[in-house]
Coordinates of C-alpha atoms and ligand atoms in Angstrom, one line a residue:
M1 CA -8.1 -32.3 11.9
I2 CA -5.8 -29.4 11.9
I3 CA -3.0 -30.0 14.4
T4 CA -3.3 -27.5 17.2
D5 CA -2.4 -28.1 20.8
K6 CA -5.3 -26.0 22.0
T7 CA -7.9 -23.7 20.7
A8 CA -8.3 -20.0 21.5
P9 CA -8.8 -18.8 25.1
V10 CA -12.4 -19.3 25.9
T11 CA -14.6 -16.3 26.1
E12 CA -17.0 -15.5 28.8
Q13 CA -20.1 -13.8 27.4
H14 CA -18.9 -10.7 25.7
S15 CA -15.4 -10.1 27.1
L16 CA -12.2 -11.4 25.7
D17 CA -9.4 -12.6 28.0
V18 CA -6.9 -10.4 26.1
E19 CA -3.9 -11.2 28.3
A20 CA -4.4 -14.9 27.6
I21 CA -4.9 -14.2 23.9
R22 CA -1.7 -12.2 23.8
R23 CA 0.2 -15.3 25.0
D24 CA -0.9 -17.0 21.8
F25 CA 0.9 -14.4 19.6
P26 CA 4.6 -14.9 19.9
I27 CA 5.4 -11.6 18.1
L28 CA 3.7 -9.6 20.8
A29 CA 6.5 -10.5 23.2
T30 CA 9.2 -9.1 20.9
Q31 CA 11.0 -5.8 21.5
V32 CA 11.3 -3.1 18.8
N33 CA 13.9 -0.4 19.2
G34 CA 14.4 -1.4 22.8
H35 CA 10.6 -1.2 23.7
A36 CA 7.9 -3.8 24.0
L37 CA 6.1 -3.9 20.6
V38 CA 2.8 -2.0 20.5
Y39 CA 1.3 -3.3 17.3
L40 CA -1.4 -0.9 16.1
D41 CA -1.3 -1.8 12.4
S42 CA -3.7 -4.7 12.1
A43 CA -5.6 -3.1 9.3
A44 CA -2.5 -3.6 7.2
T45 CA -2.0 -7.2 8.4
S46 CA -2.9 -8.9 11.6
Q47 CA -0.4 -10.7 13.8
K48 CA -0.5 -14.5 13.9
P49 CA -1.4 -17.0 16.7
R50 CA 0.8 -19.9 17.5
Q51 CA -2.0 -22.2 16.5
M52 CA -1.8 -21.0 12.9
I53 CA 2.0 -21.1 12.9
D54 CA 1.9 -24.6 14.3
A55 CA -0.5 -25.7 11.6
L56 CA 1.8 -24.4 8.9
V57 CA 4.8 -26.2 10.4
A58 CA 2.8 -29.4 10.9
Y59 CA 1.8 -29.3 7.2
Y60 CA 5.3 -28.9 5.8
S61 CA 6.7 -31.3 8.4
G62 CA 4.3 -34.1 8.0
Q63 CA 1.5 -33.6 5.5
N64 CA 3.0 -31.9 2.4
A65 CA 1.7 -33.2 -1.0
N66 CA 0.0 -31.7 -4.0
I67 CA -3.8 -31.8 -3.9
H68 CA -6.6 -32.9 -6.2
R69 CA -4.2 -35.1 -8.2
A70 CA -2.5 -38.2 -6.9
A71 CA -4.2 -41.1 -5.2
H72 CA -1.5 -41.6 -2.5
T73 CA -2.2 -41.2 1.1
L74 CA -0.4 -37.9 1.7
A75 CA -2.1 -36.4 -1.3
S76 CA -5.6 -37.4 -0.2
R77 CA -4.9 -36.2 3.3
A78 CA -3.6 -32.8 2.1
T79 CA -6.7 -32.5 -0.2
E80 CA -8.9 -33.3 2.8
L81 CA -7.2 -30.6 4.9
Y82 CA -7.4 -28.0 2.2
E83 CA -11.1 -28.7 1.6
T84 CA -11.7 -28.6 5.3
T85 CA -10.6 -25.0 5.4
R86 CA -13.1 -24.3 2.6
Q87 CA -15.9 -25.8 4.7
K88 CA -14.7 -23.8 7.8
L89 CA -14.6 -20.5 5.8
A90 CA -18.0 -21.2 4.3
R91 CA -19.5 -21.6 7.7
F92 CA -17.6 -18.6 9.1
I93 CA -19.1 -16.3 6.5
G94 CA -22.5 -17.9 6.2
A95 CA -22.1 -19.2 2.7
P96 CA -24.7 -21.8 1.8
S97 CA -22.1 -24.2 0.3
P98 CA -18.3 -24.6 0.3
D99 CA -18.5 -24.9 -3.5
E100 CA -19.2 -21.2 -3.6
V101 CA -15.9 -20.3 -1.8
I102 CA -12.9 -19.8 -4.1
F103 CA -9.4 -19.5 -2.8
T104 CA -7.3 -16.7 -4.3
R105 CA -4.2 -14.9 -3.2
N106 CA -5.9 -12.0 -1.4
S107 CA -8.9 -9.6 -1.6
T108 CA -7.3 -7.8 -4.5
E109 CA -7.2 -10.9 -6.6
S110 CA -10.8 -11.9 -5.6
L111 CA -12.0 -8.5 -6.7
N112 CA -10.0 -8.7 -10.0
L113 CA -11.6 -12.1 -10.5
V114 CA -15.1 -10.7 -10.4
A115 CA -14.3 -7.6 -12.5
G116 CA -12.3 -9.7 -15.0
S117 CA -14.7 -12.7 -15.3
W118 CA -18.2 -11.6 -14.5
G119 CA -17.5 -8.0 -15.5
T120 CA -16.0 -8.8 -18.9
A121 CA -18.9 -11.1 -19.7
N122 CA -21.7 -8.8 -18.5
V123 CA -20.6 -5.2 -18.6
H124 CA -21.0 -3.3 -21.9
A125 CA -20.7 0.2 -23.3
G126 CA -23.0 2.7 -21.6
D127 CA -23.3 0.6 -18.4
E128 CA -22.5 2.1 -15.0
I129 CA -20.5 0.8 -12.1
I130 CA -21.1 2.4 -8.7
V131 CA -18.4 2.6 -6.1
T132 CA -18.3 4.6 -2.9
Q133 CA -15.9 7.4 -1.9
V134 CA -14.2 5.2 0.7
E135 CA -12.9 2.5 -1.7
H136 CA -9.5 1.1 -1.3
H137 CA -7.7 1.0 -4.7
S138 CA -8.3 -2.7 -4.8
N139 CA -12.1 -2.2 -5.2
L140 CA -11.7 0.8 -7.6
V141 CA -8.9 0.1 -10.0
P142 CA -10.2 -3.2 -11.3
W143 CA -13.5 -1.5 -12.1
Q144 CA -11.8 1.4 -13.8
V145 CA -9.9 -1.1 -16.0
L146 CA -13.1 -2.9 -16.8
A147 CA -14.9 0.4 -17.6
Q148 CA -12.1 1.5 -19.9
A149 CA -12.1 -1.8 -21.7
T150 CA -15.9 -1.9 -22.2
G151 CA -16.9 1.7 -22.5
A152 CA -18.8 1.6 -19.2
S153 CA -18.4 4.4 -16.6
I154 CA -17.7 4.7 -12.9
R155 CA -20.2 6.6 -10.7
V156 CA -19.1 7.5 -7.1
A157 CA -21.5 7.4 -4.2
A158 CA -20.7 10.2 -1.7
I159 CA -20.1 9.9 2.0
D160 CA -21.6 12.3 4.6
A161 CA -19.7 14.4 7.1
H162 CA -19.3 11.4 9.4
G163 CA -17.8 9.3 6.7
L164 CA -20.9 7.1 6.2
V165 CA -22.4 6.4 2.8
D166 CA -25.1 9.0 2.0
L167 CA -28.0 6.7 1.1
D168 CA -29.9 9.4 -0.7
A169 CA -27.0 10.2 -2.9
Y170 CA -26.5 6.5 -3.6
R171 CA -30.1 6.0 -4.4
S172 CA -30.0 8.9 -6.9
L173 CA -27.1 7.2 -8.8
L174 CA -29.0 3.9 -9.3
S175 CA -30.7 3.4 -12.7
P176 CA -31.3 0.7 -15.2
R177 CA -27.8 1.5 -16.5
T178 CA -26.2 0.3 -13.2
K179 CA -24.6 -3.1 -13.7
V180 CA -22.4 -3.4 -10.6
V181 CA -22.3 -1.8 -7.2
A182 CA -18.9 -2.3 -5.6
I183 CA -18.8 -1.4 -1.9
T184 CA -16.2 -1.6 0.8
H185 CA -17.9 -3.1 3.8
M186 CA -15.6 -1.4 6.4
S187 CA -13.4 1.5 5.4
N188 CA -9.7 0.9 6.0
V189 CA -9.3 4.7 6.6
L190 CA -12.4 5.8 8.4
G191 CA -13.4 2.4 9.9
T192 CA -17.0 3.2 8.8
I193 CA -19.3 0.4 8.0
A194 CA -21.5 0.5 4.9
P195 CA -25.2 -0.4 5.2
V196 CA -24.6 -3.3 2.7
A197 CA -27.9 -5.1 3.1
E198 CA -29.9 -1.9 2.3
M199 CA -27.6 -0.9 -0.5
S200 CA -27.9 -4.5 -1.9
R201 CA -31.7 -4.4 -1.9
L202 CA -31.7 -1.1 -3.8
A203 CA -29.1 -2.3 -6.2
H204 CA -31.0 -5.5 -6.9
E205 CA -34.2 -3.4 -7.6
A206 CA -32.2 -1.6 -10.2
G207 CA -31.0 -4.9 -11.7
A208 CA -27.4 -4.6 -10.6
I209 CA -25.1 -7.1 -8.8
V210 CA -23.4 -6.2 -5.5
V211 CA -19.7 -6.9 -4.9
V212 CA -18.5 -6.4 -1.3
D213 CA -14.9 -5.8 -0.4
G214 CA -14.8 -7.5 3.0
A215 CA -11.0 -7.2 3.5
Q216 CA -11.6 -5.1 6.7
S217 CA -14.9 -6.5 7.8
A218 CA -14.3 -10.2 7.7
P219 CA -11.6 -10.0 10.5
H220 CA -13.7 -7.9 12.8
L221 CA -17.5 -8.4 12.3
P222 CA -19.8 -11.3 12.7
L223 CA -20.6 -12.1 9.1
D224 CA -23.4 -13.6 7.1
V225 CA -23.2 -13.1 3.4
L226 CA -26.8 -14.0 2.9
S227 CA -28.0 -11.4 5.4
L228 CA -25.8 -8.9 3.6
E229 CA -27.8 -9.8 0.4
C230 CA -24.7 -9.3 -1.7
D231 CA -23.6 -11.4 -4.7
F232 CA -19.9 -11.5 -4.2
F233 CA -17.7 -11.1 -1.0
A234 CA -13.9 -10.8 -1.0
L235 CA -11.6 -11.3 2.0
S236 CA -7.9 -11.7 2.8
A237 CA -6.7 -14.4 5.3
H238 CA -3.7 -12.3 6.4
K239 CA -5.9 -9.7 8.0
M240 CA -7.8 -12.3 10.0
L241 CA -5.0 -14.1 11.9
G242 CA -4.1 -16.1 8.8
P243 CA -1.0 -16.4 6.6
T244 CA -0.2 -14.0 3.7
G245 CA -0.9 -15.3 0.2
V246 CA -4.4 -16.5 0.8
G247 CA -7.7 -14.8 0.0
A248 CA -11.1 -15.9 -0.8
L249 CA -14.1 -15.0 -2.9
W250 CA -17.6 -16.0 -2.1
G251 CA -20.1 -15.8 -4.9
R252 CA -23.6 -16.9 -5.6
R253 CA -23.6 -20.3 -7.2
A254 CA -25.7 -19.3 -10.3
L255 CA -23.3 -16.4 -11.0
L256 CA -20.2 -18.4 -10.5
E257 CA -21.4 -21.2 -12.7
A258 CA -22.3 -18.8 -15.5
M259 CA -19.0 -16.9 -15.4
P260 CA -16.1 -17.7 -17.6
P261 CA -12.8 -18.8 -15.8
F262 CA -10.4 -16.1 -14.8
L263 CA -7.2 -18.0 -15.0
T264 CA -6.8 -21.2 -17.1
G265 CA -4.5 -24.2 -17.1
G266 CA -4.2 -27.3 -14.9
S267 CA -6.7 -28.2 -12.2
M268 CA -9.6 -26.1 -13.6
I269 CA -10.5 -28.2 -16.6
G270 CA -13.0 -30.9 -17.4
H271 CA -11.8 -32.2 -20.7
V272 CA -8.9 -30.9 -22.8
D273 CA -8.4 -31.4 -26.6
W274 CA -6.0 -29.6 -28.9
D275 CA -8.3 -26.8 -29.9
R276 CA -10.8 -26.5 -27.0
S277 CA -11.4 -27.5 -23.4
T278 CA -14.3 -27.7 -20.9
W279 CA -14.2 -26.4 -17.4
A280 CA -14.4 -28.2 -14.0
P281 CA -17.4 -27.4 -11.8
I282 CA -17.0 -24.6 -9.2
P283 CA -14.9 -24.0 -7.2
Q284 CA -12.2 -25.8 -9.2
K285 CA -13.1 -23.8 -12.3
F286 CA -11.6 -20.7 -10.5
E287 CA -8.5 -22.4 -8.9
A288 CA -6.1 -22.9 -11.8
G289 CA -2.7 -24.4 -11.0
T290 CA -1.3 -25.6 -7.7
P291 CA -2.9 -23.4 -5.0
N292 CA -1.3 -22.1 -1.8
I293 CA -2.0 -25.4 -0.1
A294 CA 0.0 -24.9 3.1
D295 CA -1.4 -21.4 3.8
V296 CA -5.0 -22.4 3.1
I297 CA -4.6 -25.3 5.6
A298 CA -3.1 -23.0 8.2
F299 CA -5.8 -20.4 7.6
G300 CA -8.2 -23.1 8.9
A301 CA -6.5 -22.8 12.3
S302 CA -7.1 -19.0 12.3
I303 CA -10.7 -19.5 11.6
D304 CA -10.9 -22.0 14.4
Y305 CA -9.3 -19.4 16.7
L306 CA -11.7 -16.7 15.7
E307 CA -14.7 -19.0 16.1
A308 CA -13.6 -20.2 19.5
L309 CA -13.4 -16.6 20.7
G310 CA -16.7 -15.7 19.0
M311 CA -17.0 -12.8 16.5
E312 CA -19.6 -11.1 18.7
A313 CA -17.0 -10.9 21.5
V314 CA -14.3 -9.7 19.1
R315 CA -16.5 -7.0 17.8
H316 CA -17.5 -6.0 21.3
H317 CA -13.8 -5.7 22.4
E318 CA -13.0 -3.6 19.4
Q319 CA -15.9 -1.2 20.0
E320 CA -14.6 -0.7 23.5
I321 CA -11.0 -0.1 22.7
T322 CA -12.0 2.2 19.8
A323 CA -14.3 4.3 22.0
Y324 CA -11.4 4.5 24.6
A325 CA -8.9 5.5 21.9
I326 CA -11.2 8.2 20.4
A327 CA -12.0 9.6 23.9
T328 CA -8.4 9.5 25.1
L329 CA -6.8 11.0 22.0
R330 CA -9.4 13.8 21.8
E331 CA -9.0 14.6 25.5
R332 CA -5.2 14.6 25.7
H333 CA -4.4 16.0 22.2
P334 CA -6.2 19.2 21.4
A335 CA -4.3 19.6 18.0
I336 CA -5.6 16.2 16.8
T337 CA -8.2 15.7 14.0
I338 CA -9.8 12.3 14.1
Y339 CA -11.6 11.3 10.8
G340 CA -15.0 9.6 10.6
T341 CA -17.7 9.1 13.1
D342 CA -17.3 8.6 16.8
D343 CA -20.3 6.2 16.9
T344 CA -18.8 2.8 17.4
S345 CA -22.1 1.0 16.3
V346 CA -21.2 2.0 12.7
R347 CA -17.4 1.9 12.8
G348 CA -14.6 -0.6 13.4
G349 CA -11.3 -0.3 15.2
V350 CA -9.5 1.9 12.7
V351 CA -8.6 5.4 14.1
T352 CA -7.2 7.7 11.5
F353 CA -5.9 11.1 12.5
N354 CA -3.7 14.1 11.9
I355 CA -1.9 16.4 14.3
R356 CA -2.0 20.0 13.1
N357 CA 0.9 20.9 10.8
V358 CA 2.8 17.6 11.5
H359 CA 3.4 15.2 8.7
P360 CA 2.1 11.7 9.5
H361 CA 5.4 10.2 8.5
D362 CA 7.1 12.2 11.3
I363 CA 4.4 10.9 13.8
S364 CA 5.0 7.4 12.7
E365 CA 8.8 7.7 13.0
I366 CA 8.6 9.1 16.5
L367 CA 6.2 6.4 17.6
D368 CA 8.4 3.7 16.0
E369 CA 11.3 4.8 18.2
R370 CA 9.1 3.7 21.1
G371 CA 8.2 0.4 19.5
I372 CA 4.7 1.6 18.4
A373 CA 3.7 0.5 14.9
I374 CA 1.1 2.6 13.1
R375 CA 0.6 3.3 9.4
A376 CA 1.1 6.7 7.8
G377 CA 0.3 7.8 4.3
Q378 CA -2.7 7.4 2.1
H379 CA -3.5 3.8 2.9
C380 CA -4.2 2.9 -0.8
A381 CA -7.1 5.3 -0.8
H382 CA -5.8 8.4 -2.8
P383 CA -9.2 9.7 -3.9
L384 CA -10.6 9.5 -0.4
H385 CA -7.7 11.6 0.9
K386 CA -8.6 14.2 -1.6
I387 CA -12.1 14.3 -0.1
L388 CA -10.8 14.5 3.4
G389 CA -8.7 17.4 2.2
T390 CA -5.4 16.1 3.4
G391 CA -2.3 14.7 1.7
A392 CA -1.8 12.0 4.2
T393 CA -3.0 10.6 7.6
A394 CA -1.8 8.6 10.5
R395 CA -3.7 5.4 11.3
A396 CA -3.8 3.3 14.5
S397 CA -5.8 0.1 14.0
F398 CA -6.8 -2.4 16.7
Y399 CA -7.6 -6.1 16.9
L400 CA -8.5 -8.7 19.5
Y401 CA -5.0 -8.7 21.1
N402 CA -4.9 -4.9 21.8
L403 CA -5.3 -3.4 25.3
N404 CA -6.2 0.0 26.6
R405 CA -2.7 0.4 27.9
E406 CA -1.5 0.3 24.3
V407 CA -3.8 3.2 23.6
D408 CA -2.1 5.0 26.5
A409 CA 1.3 4.2 25.0
L410 CA 0.1 5.7 21.7
S411 CA -1.0 8.8 23.6
E412 CA 2.3 9.1 25.4
G413 CA 4.1 8.8 22.0
L414 CA 1.9 11.5 20.6
A415 CA 2.8 13.7 23.6
R416 CA 6.4 13.3 22.5
V417 CA 5.5 14.2 19.0
E418 CA 3.8 17.4 20.4
T419 CA 6.9 18.2 22.3
V420 CA 9.2 17.9 19.3
F421 CA 6.9 19.8 17.0
R422 CA 5.5 22.3 19.5
R423 CA 6.3 25.4 17.5
V424 CA 4.8 24.1 14.2
I425 CA 1.7 22.9 16.0
D426 CA 1.1 26.3 17.5
R427 CA 1.1 28.0 14.1
P428 CA -2.2 28.3 12.3
A429 CA -3.2 25.2 10.3
R430 CA -1.4 24.9 7.0
Ligands
7TS1 N1 -9.7 -3.6 0.5 C1 -9.6 -3.0 1.7 C2 -10.7 -2.3 2.3 C3 -8.3 -3.1 2.4 O1 -8.2 -2.4 3.5 C4 -7.3 -3.7 1.7 C5 -5.9 -3.8 2.3 C6 -7.5 -4.4 0.5 C7 -8.8 -4.3 0.0 C8 -6.5 -5.2 -0.1 O2 -6.2 -6.3 0.6 P1 -5.0 -7.3 0.1 O3 -4.9 -8.3 1.1 O4 -5.5 -7.8 -1.3 O5 -3.8 -6.5 -0.1 N2 -5.6 -2.7 3.2 C9 -4.4 -2.3 3.7 C10 -4.3 -1.3 4.5 O6 -5.2 -0.6 4.9 N3 -3.0 -1.2 4.9 O7 -2.3 -2.1 4.3 C11 -3.2 -2.9 3.5

């Protein structure tokens, strides 16, 4: 139904045809500062395939209408396209029903929806909310605000020396007071993957619900929310080849049905009188106002693209490039510290590092002069950086369109950084 001229390059077994994939991403052919772009910042946002861009243009050029309202042909076609993405996404994440998939603006809004709606209705003074040490601010601050409003408190599950959740420490935090366990599935700083299914089982035994921040896992791992045994799962389209401005929340039907609405107004009501209203069934109950129709529809083309490649193949490719990156950077750059585990079976394609005594912003600037895009800073994870014992880090993050030669370009860029900062690097660590 989505207008695309072809699907993604077909995958043979576990290997992606990355050169063919790259031809689908127009931005990868651009020059930055006189160099071919080397885009190593997909954890911030992914680049976009032509198929998604085409779907967006096709929508505004020939399909634009508001949805779920008028009976005219364009409106019903737009509604059908919008709902088709919901079905695709439900299938992509293993949700039992598209009704359990709610479109939001991003992962941040999805997590706020759970904290603001389920949390406000169910969390009380004396209750506890467990998070892990790797949380992005988006899966920490909404729980802090809820805790402050209700008199609940936040408990933090520690990570071990490899950056993996310490299950014994986590187990010892669980108690009948635990109401919510909020976990980042894949860390945006360490790339480490949390053992969500096991953590969910333990949380459920304690009577808590489990909220998973899947912003970094949904783009990179084969997903099945039922196997994860969680209760809510949040994701952002823009990190998974989709447009900005679209996120989603999956939740278990019974929980979503029992929750109060998050935002209220048009489109989410059943019946409205002067002094009271009733709510529409899910998912409409949680989609107040005109949604981001065009971007949701275009997101459908991104899901098609990922599915055509196969998430197993995407994961396999990223494990290979991550292993290559870790080995290359360690071998060629003795002053480097790489954070997190080297074991690619429990980590994704995010490689966060520091070079002794050099500020990550300087690293990023020198790389940028060569067209290499990485991120430097605290990556919206201030408390984690305290635990890592560093004020900031540099982060290269990979996706299905990256090649080992781009890792080599990163390494050559870092060699330039080392030349410029030789004297400070040779001093003892600050
Ligand atoms: N959770 C995690 C684990 C994330 O990595 C991010 C974004 C978010 C939540 C928030 O996603 P949003 O789409 O709602 O903004 N992470 C990053 C990053 O690492 N660099 O830029 C954005």
